[in-house]
């Protein structure tokens, strides 16, 4: 998708390739290609287009971030989880995508489930923290995000004792950010 140049991407766009890629992410028949498909979507986001923000706007639509979350949820027990999670963390560098993740309850549930699982790979835990951090940073209402997902503080607090120094540091910073927005409860005391 990305390597073909602007003209190829324009033709693909005109033919509806981006909505198609997003729609097939969770199809069982495409399971072997899910990492490649998600990576293609991310590559397209990176190179952009002449119509600034057009690709990002489509990916950030609620139905599309929920497709990405469904892909992530479906991969939690498989070998592709770490790779998919890493791409989602990169995608969350786009503010509108991170904000859409935060406003979607199914996306937040998927992230919370991931934090609860206690994956043995420190990279997985770190990428989950990166995504949650970015979602929190890009939220138009961070306090409301914390109120709606109260268990987020508890799950992040548990990672402040993680075996990985990087995950511990990220969890502590995120927890301090939660507290600084006036989170009520035992963490704000």
Coordinates of N, CA and C in Angstrom, one line a residue:
X1 N 0.8 -1.2 0.0 CA 0.0 0.0 0.0 C 0.9 1.2 0.0
X2 N 1.8 1.3 0.9 CA 2.7 2.4 1.1 C 3.7 2.6 0.0
X3 N 4.3 1.5 -0.5 CA 5.4 1.5 -1.4 C 5.1 1.9 -2.8
X4 N 3.8 1.9 -3.2 CA 3.4 2.2 -4.5 C 3.4 3.7 -4.9
X5 N 3.6 4.5 -3.9 CA 3.6 6.0 -4.2 C 2.2 6.6 -4.1
X6 N 2.2 7.9 -4.2 CA 1.0 8.7 -4.0 C -0.1 8.3 -5.0
X7 N 0.2 8.1 -6.3 CA -0.8 7.8 -7.3 C -1.4 6.5 -7.0
X8 N -0.7 5.5 -6.6 CA -1.2 4.2 -6.3 C -2.1 4.3 -5.1
X9 N -1.7 5.0 -4.1 CA -2.5 5.2 -2.9 C -3.8 5.9 -3.2
X10 N -3.7 6.9 -4.1 CA -4.9 7.6 -4.5 C -5.9 6.7 -5.2
X11 N -5.4 5.8 -6.1 CA -6.3 4.8 -6.8 C -6.9 3.9 -5.8
X12 N -6.1 3.4 -4.8 CA -6.6 2.5 -3.8 C -7.6 3.2 -3.0
X13 N -7.4 4.4 -2.6 CA -8.4 5.2 -1.8 C -9.7 5.3 -2.6
X14 N -9.6 5.7 -3.9 CA -10.8 5.8 -4.7 C -11.6 4.5 -4.8
X15 N -10.9 3.4 -4.7 CA -11.5 2.1 -4.8 C -12.0 1.6 -3.5
X16 N -11.8 2.4 -2.4 CA -12.3 2.0 -1.1 C -11.4 1.0 -0.3
X17 N -10.1 1.0 -0.6 CA -9.1 0.1 0.0 C -9.0 0.2 1.5
X18 N -9.0 1.5 2.0 CA -8.8 1.7 3.4 C -10.0 1.1 4.2
X19 N -11.2 1.4 3.9 CA -12.4 0.8 4.6 C -12.4 -0.7 4.4
X20 N -12.0 -1.2 3.3 CA -11.9 -2.6 3.1 C -10.9 -3.3 4.0
X21 N -9.7 -2.7 4.1 CA -8.6 -3.2 5.0 C -9.1 -3.2 6.4
X22 N -9.8 -2.2 6.8 CA -10.3 -2.1 8.2 C -11.4 -3.1 8.5
X23 N -12.2 -3.3 7.4 CA -13.3 -4.3 7.6 C -12.9 -5.7 7.7
X24 N -11.8 -6.1 7.0 CA -11.3 -7.5 7.0 C -10.4 -7.9 8.2
X25 N -10.1 -6.9 9.0 CA -9.1 -7.2 10.1 C -9.5 -8.4 10.9
X26 N -10.8 -8.5 11.2 CA -11.2 -9.5 12.1 C -11.9 -10.7 11.4
X27 N -11.8 -10.8 10.1 CA -12.4 -11.9 9.4 C -11.5 -13.1 9.6
X28 N -12.1 -14.2 9.9 CA -11.4 -15.5 10.1 C -10.6 -15.9 8.9
X29 N -11.2 -15.6 7.7 CA -10.5 -16.0 6.5 C -9.2 -15.2 6.3
X30 N -9.0 -14.1 7.0 CA -7.9 -13.3 6.8 C -6.9 -13.4 8.0
X31 N -7.2 -14.4 8.9 CA -6.4 -14.5 10.1 C -4.9 -14.5 9.9
X32 N -4.5 -15.2 8.9 CA -3.0 -15.3 8.6 C -2.4 -14.0 8.2
X33 N -3.2 -13.1 7.8 CA -2.6 -11.8 7.3 C -2.9 -10.6 8.2
X34 N -3.5 -10.8 9.4 CA -3.9 -9.7 10.2 C -2.8 -8.7 10.6
X35 N -1.6 -9.2 10.9 CA -0.5 -8.3 11.3 C -0.1 -7.5 10.0
X36 N 0.0 -8.2 8.9 CA 0.3 -7.5 7.6 C -0.7 -6.4 7.3
X37 N -2.0 -6.8 7.4 CA -3.0 -5.8 7.1 C -2.9 -4.6 8.1
X38 N -2.8 -4.9 9.4 CA -2.7 -3.8 10.3 C -1.4 -2.9 10.1
X39 N -0.3 -3.6 9.7 CA 0.9 -2.9 9.4 C 0.7 -2.0 8.2
X40 N 0.0 -2.5 7.2 CA -0.3 -1.7 6.0 C -1.1 -0.5 6.3
X41 N -2.1 -0.6 7.1 CA -2.9 0.5 7.5 C -2.0 1.6 8.2
X42 N -1.1 1.1 9.1 CA -0.2 2.0 9.8 C 0.7 2.7 8.9
X43 N 1.3 1.9 7.9 CA 2.2 2.5 6.9 C 1.5 3.6 6.1
X44 N 0.2 3.4 5.8 CA -0.6 4.4 5.0 C -0.8 5.6 5.9
X45 N -1.0 5.4 7.2 CA -1.1 6.5 8.1 C 0.2 7.4 8.1
X46 N 1.3 6.7 8.1 CA 2.6 7.4 8.2 C 2.9 8.2 7.0
X47 N 2.6 7.7 5.8 CA 3.0 8.5 4.6 C 1.9 9.5 4.3
X48 N 0.7 9.3 4.8 CA -0.3 10.3 4.6 C -0.8 10.4 3.2
X49 N -1.3 11.5 2.8 CA -1.8 11.8 1.5 C -1.8 13.3 1.3
X50 N -2.2 13.7 0.1 CA -2.2 15.1 -0.2 C -3.4 15.8 0.5
X51 N -4.4 15.0 0.8 CA -5.5 15.5 1.6 C -5.2 15.2 3.0
X52 N -4.5 16.2 3.7 CA -4.0 16.0 5.0 C -5.1 15.5 6.0
X53 N -4.7 14.4 6.7 CA -5.6 13.9 7.7 C -6.7 13.0 7.3
X54 N -6.9 12.8 6.0 CA -8.0 12.0 5.5 C -7.9 10.5 5.9
X55 N -6.7 9.9 5.8 CA -6.5 8.5 6.2 C -6.7 8.4 7.7
X56 N -6.1 9.3 8.5 CA -6.2 9.3 9.9 C -7.7 9.4 10.4
X57 N -8.4 10.3 9.7 CA -9.8 10.5 10.1 C -10.6 9.2 9.9
X58 N -10.4 8.4 8.8 CA -11.1 7.2 8.6 C -10.7 6.1 9.7
X59 N -9.4 6.0 9.9 CA -9.0 5.0 10.9 C -9.5 5.4 12.3
X60 N -9.6 6.7 12.6 CA -10.1 7.1 13.9 C -11.6 7.0 14.1
X61 N -12.4 6.7 13.1 CA -13.8 6.5 13.3 C -14.1 5.4 14.3
X62 N -15.1 5.6 15.1 CA -15.3 4.7 16.2 C -15.4 3.2 15.7
X63 N -16.2 3.0 14.7 CA -16.3 1.6 14.2 C -15.0 1.0 13.8
X64 N -14.1 1.8 13.3 CA -12.8 1.3 12.9 C -11.8 1.0 14.0
X65 N -11.8 1.9 15.0 CA -11.0 1.6 16.2 C -11.5 0.4 16.9
X66 N -12.8 0.2 16.9 CA -13.4 -0.9 17.5 C -13.1 -2.2 16.8
X67 N -12.9 -2.1 15.4 CA -12.4 -3.3 14.7 C -11.0 -3.6 15.1
X68 N -10.2 -2.6 15.3 CA -8.8 -2.8 15.7 C -8.8 -3.4 17.1
X69 N -9.6 -2.9 18.0 CA -9.7 -3.4 19.4 C -10.2 -4.9 19.3
X70 N -11.1 -5.2 18.4 CA -11.6 -6.6 18.3 C -10.5 -7.5 17.8
X71 N -9.7 -7.0 16.9 CA -8.5 -7.8 16.5 C -7.6 -8.0 17.6
X72 N -7.3 -7.0 18.4 CA -6.5 -7.1 19.6 C -7.0 -8.1 20.6
X73 N -8.3 -8.0 20.9 CA -9.0 -8.9 21.8 C -8.9 -10.4 21.3
X74 N -9.1 -10.6 20.0 CA -9.1 -11.9 19.5 C -7.7 -12.5 19.4
X75 N -6.7 -11.7 19.5 CA -5.3 -12.2 19.4 C -4.7 -12.4 20.8
X76 N -5.4 -12.1 21.9 CA -4.9 -12.1 23.2 C -4.3 -13.5 23.6
X77 N -4.8 -14.6 23.0 CA -4.4 -15.9 23.3 C -3.4 -16.4 22.3
X78 N -3.1 -15.7 21.2 CA -2.3 -16.1 20.1 C -0.9 -15.5 20.1
X79 N -0.1 -16.0 19.2 CA 1.2 -15.5 19.1 C 1.4 -14.1 18.4
X80 N 0.3 -13.6 17.8 CA 0.4 -12.3 17.2 C 0.1 -11.2 18.1
X81 N -0.3 -11.4 19.3 CA -0.7 -10.4 20.2 C 0.4 -9.3 20.4
X82 N 1.6 -9.7 20.6 CA 2.7 -8.7 20.8 C 2.9 -7.8 19.6
X83 N 2.8 -8.4 18.4 CA 3.0 -7.7 17.2 C 1.9 -6.7 16.9
X84 N 0.7 -7.2 17.1 CA -0.5 -6.3 16.9 C -0.5 -5.2 18.0
X85 N -0.2 -5.5 19.2 CA -0.2 -4.5 20.2 C 0.9 -3.4 19.9
X86 N 2.0 -3.8 19.4 CA 3.0 -2.8 19.0 C 2.6 -1.9 17.9
X87 N 1.9 -2.4 16.9 CA 1.4 -1.6 15.9 C 0.3 -0.6 16.4
X88 N -0.6 -1.1 17.3 CA -1.6 -0.3 17.9 C -1.0 0.8 18.7
X89 N 0.1 0.5 19.4 CA 0.8 1.5 20.2 C 1.4 2.6 19.2
X90 N 1.9 2.2 18.1 CA 2.4 3.2 17.1 C 1.2 4.0 16.5
X91 N 0.1 3.4 16.3 CA -1.1 4.1 15.7 C -1.6 5.1 16.7
X92 N -1.5 4.8 18.0 CA -1.9 5.8 19.0 C -1.1 7.0 19.1
X93 N 0.0 7.1 18.4 CA 0.7 8.3 18.3 C -0.1 9.4 17.5
X94 N -1.1 8.9 16.8 CA -2.0 9.9 16.1 C -3.1 10.2 17.1
X95 N -3.2 11.5 17.4 CA -4.0 11.9 18.5 C -5.5 11.5 18.3
X96 N -6.0 11.7 17.1 CA -7.4 11.3 16.9 C -7.7 9.9 17.1
X97 N -6.7 9.0 16.8 CA -6.9 7.6 17.0 C -6.9 7.2 18.5
X98 N -5.9 7.8 19.2 CA -5.8 7.6 20.6 C -7.1 8.1 21.3
X99 N -7.6 9.3 20.9 CA -8.8 9.8 21.5 C -10.0 8.9 21.3
X100 N -10.1 8.4 20.0 CA -11.2 7.4 19.7 C -11.1 6.2 20.5
X101 N -9.9 5.7 20.8 CA -9.7 4.5 21.7 C -10.3 4.8 23.0
X102 N -10.0 6.0 23.5 CA -10.5 6.4 24.9 C -12.0 6.6 25.0
X103 N -12.6 7.0 23.9 CA -14.1 7.2 23.9 C -14.9 6.0 23.6
X104 N -14.2 4.9 23.2 CA -14.9 3.7 22.9 C -14.8 2.7 24.1
X105 N -16.0 2.4 24.6 CA -16.0 1.5 25.8 C -15.4 0.1 25.4
X106 N -15.6 -0.4 24.2 CA -15.1 -1.7 23.9 C -13.6 -1.7 23.7
X107 N -13.0 -0.5 23.2 CA -11.6 -0.4 23.2 C -11.0 -0.3 24.6
X108 N -11.6 0.4 25.4 CA -11.1 0.5 26.8 C -11.2 -0.8 27.5
X109 N -12.3 -1.5 27.3 CA -12.4 -2.9 27.9 C -11.3 -3.8 27.5
X110 N -11.0 -3.7 26.2 CA -9.9 -4.6 25.7 C -8.6 -4.2 26.3
X111 N -8.3 -2.9 26.5 CA -7.0 -2.5 27.1 C -7.0 -2.9 28.6
X112 N -8.1 -2.8 29.3 CA -8.2 -3.2 30.7 C -8.0 -4.7 30.8
X113 N -8.6 -5.5 29.9 CA -8.4 -6.9 30.0 C -6.9 -7.3 29.8
X114 N -6.3 -6.5 28.8 CA -4.9 -6.8 28.6 C -4.0 -6.4 29.8
X115 N -4.3 -5.3 30.5 CA -3.6 -5.0 31.7 C -3.8 -6.0 32.8
X116 N -5.0 -6.6 32.9 CA -5.3 -7.5 33.9 C -4.6 -8.9 33.7
X117 N -4.4 -9.3 32.5 CA -3.8 -10.6 32.2 C -2.5 -10.9 32.8
X118 N -1.6 -9.9 32.9 CA -0.3 -10.2 33.4 C 0.6 -10.9 32.5
X119 N 0.7 -10.5 31.3 CA 1.6 -11.1 30.3 C 3.0 -11.3 30.7
X120 N 3.6 -12.4 30.4 CA 5.0 -12.6 30.9 C 6.0 -11.7 30.1
X121 N 5.7 -11.3 28.9 CA 6.6 -10.5 28.1 C 6.5 -9.0 28.6
X122 N 7.7 -8.5 29.0 CA 7.7 -7.1 29.5 C 7.3 -6.1 28.4
X123 N 7.7 -6.5 27.1 CA 7.3 -5.6 26.0 C 5.8 -5.4 25.8
X124 N 5.1 -6.5 26.1 CA 3.6 -6.5 26.0 C 3.1 -5.5 27.0
X125 N 3.5 -5.7 28.3 CA 3.0 -4.9 29.3 C 3.4 -3.4 29.1
X126 N 4.6 -3.2 28.6 CA 5.0 -1.8 28.3 C 4.2 -1.2 27.2
X127 N 3.9 -1.9 26.1 CA 3.1 -1.4 25.0 C 1.6 -1.1 25.5
X128 N 1.1 -2.0 26.4 CA -0.2 -1.7 26.9 C -0.2 -0.4 27.7
X129 N 0.9 -0.2 28.5 CA 1.0 1.1 29.2 C 1.2 2.3 28.3
X130 N 1.9 2.1 27.2 CA 2.1 3.2 26.2 C 0.8 3.6 25.6
X131 N -0.1 2.6 25.3 CA -1.4 2.9 24.7 C -2.2 3.6 25.7
X132 N -2.3 3.1 26.9 CA -3.2 3.7 27.9 C -2.7 5.1 28.2
X133 N -1.4 5.3 28.2 CA -0.8 6.7 28.4 C -1.2 7.6 27.3
X134 N -1.1 7.2 26.1 CA -1.4 8.0 24.9 C -2.9 8.3 24.9
X135 N -3.7 7.3 25.2 CA -5.2 7.5 25.3 C -5.5 8.6 26.3
X136 N -4.9 8.5 27.5 CA -5.1 9.4 28.6 C -4.7 10.8 28.2
X137 N -3.5 10.9 27.6 CA -2.9 12.2 27.1 C -3.8 12.9 26.1
X138 N -4.4 12.1 25.2 CA -5.2 12.7 24.1 C -6.7 12.8 24.4
X139 N -7.1 12.4 25.6 CA -8.5 12.4 26.0 C -8.9 13.9 26.1
X140 N -10.1 14.2 25.5 CA -10.6 15.5 25.7 C -11.2 15.7 27.1
X141 N -11.4 14.6 27.8 CA -11.9 14.6 29.2 C -11.2 13.5 30.0
X142 N -10.0 13.8 30.4 CA -9.2 12.7 31.1 C -9.9 12.3 32.4
X143 N -10.5 13.3 33.1 CA -11.1 13.0 34.4 C -12.3 12.0 34.2
X144 N -13.1 12.3 33.2 CA -14.2 11.5 32.8 C -13.8 10.1 32.4
X145 N -12.7 10.0 31.7 CA -12.1 8.7 31.3 C -11.8 7.9 32.5
X146 N -11.2 8.5 33.6 CA -10.9 7.8 34.8 C -12.2 7.4 35.6
X147 N -13.2 8.3 35.6 CA -14.4 8.0 36.3 C -15.1 6.8 35.6
X148 N -15.2 6.8 34.3 CA -15.8 5.7 33.6 C -15.1 4.4 33.7
X149 N -13.8 4.5 33.8 CA -13.0 3.2 33.9 C -12.1 3.2 35.2
X150 N -12.8 3.2 36.3 CA -12.2 3.3 37.6 C -11.1 2.3 37.8
X151 N -11.3 1.1 37.3 CA -10.4 0.0 37.5 C -9.0 0.2 36.8
X152 N -9.0 1.2 36.0 CA -7.7 1.6 35.3 C -6.7 2.0 36.3
X153 N -7.0 2.7 37.3 CA -6.0 3.1 38.3 C -5.4 1.9 39.0
X154 N -6.3 1.0 39.4 CA -5.9 -0.2 40.1 C -4.9 -1.0 39.3
X155 N -5.3 -1.2 38.0 CA -4.5 -2.0 37.1 C -3.1 -1.4 36.8
X156 N -3.1 -0.1 36.7 CA -1.8 0.6 36.4 C -1.0 0.6 37.7
X157 N -1.7 0.8 38.9 CA -1.0 0.8 40.1 C -0.3 -0.6 40.4
X158 N -0.9 -1.7 39.9 CA -0.3 -3.0 40.1 C 1.0 -3.1 39.3
X159 N 1.1 -2.4 38.2 CA 2.3 -2.4 37.3 C 3.4 -1.6 37.9
X160 N 3.2 -0.8 38.9 CA 4.2 0.0 39.5 C 5.2 -0.9 40.2
X161 N 4.9 -2.2 40.4 CA 5.8 -3.1 41.0 C 6.2 -4.2 40.0
X162 N 6.1 -3.9 38.7 CA 6.5 -4.8 37.6 C 7.9 -5.2 37.7
X163 N 8.2 -6.4 37.2 CA 9.6 -6.8 37.1 C 10.5 -6.0 36.1
X164 N 9.8 -5.4 35.2 CA 10.5 -4.6 34.2 C 10.7 -3.2 34.7
X165 N 11.9 -2.7 34.7 CA 12.1 -1.3 35.2 C 11.4 -0.3 34.3
X166 N 11.4 -0.5 33.0 CA 10.7 0.4 32.1 C 9.2 0.4 32.3
X167 N 8.6 -0.7 32.5 CA 7.2 -0.8 32.7 C 6.9 -0.1 34.1
X168 N 7.7 -0.4 35.1 CA 7.5 0.2 36.4 C 7.5 1.7 36.3
X169 N 8.5 2.3 35.6 CA 8.6 3.7 35.5 C 7.4 4.3 34.7
X170 N 7.0 3.7 33.6 CA 5.9 4.2 32.9 C 4.6 4.1 33.7
X171 N 4.4 3.0 34.5 CA 3.3 2.9 35.3 C 3.2 4.0 36.4
X172 N 4.4 4.3 37.0 CA 4.4 5.3 38.0 C 4.1 6.7 37.4
X173 N 4.7 7.0 36.3 CA 4.4 8.3 35.6 C 2.9 8.4 35.3
X174 N 2.3 7.3 34.7 CA 0.9 7.3 34.4 C 0.0 7.5 35.6
X175 N 0.4 6.8 36.7 CA -0.4 6.8 37.9 C -0.3 8.3 38.5
X176 N 0.8 8.9 38.4 CA 1.0 10.3 38.9 C 0.1 11.2 38.0
X177 N 0.0 10.9 36.7 CA -0.8 11.8 35.9 C -2.3 11.6 36.2
X178 N -2.7 10.3 36.5 CA -4.0 10.1 36.9 C -4.4 10.9 38.2
X179 N -3.5 10.8 39.1 CA -3.7 11.5 40.4 C -3.8 13.1 40.2
X180 N -2.9 13.6 39.3 CA -2.9 15.0 39.1 C -4.1 15.6 38.4
X181 N -5.0 14.8 37.8 CA -6.2 15.3 37.2 C -7.3 15.2 38.2
X182 N -7.0 14.9 39.5 CA -8.0 14.9 40.5 C -8.8 13.7 40.7
X183 N -8.2 12.5 40.3 CA -8.9 11.3 40.5 C -9.3 11.1 41.9
X184 N -10.6 10.8 42.2 CA -11.1 10.6 43.5 C -10.8 9.2 43.9
X185 N -10.8 8.9 45.2 CA -10.6 7.5 45.6 C -9.3 7.4 46.4
X186 N -8.9 6.2 46.7 CA -7.8 5.9 47.5 C -6.4 6.4 47.0
X187 N -6.3 6.5 45.6 CA -5.1 6.9 45.0 C -4.8 8.4 45.2
X188 N -5.9 9.2 45.3 CA -5.7 10.6 45.4 C -5.4 11.1 46.8
X189 N -5.5 10.2 47.7 CA -5.3 10.7 49.1 C -3.8 10.8 49.5

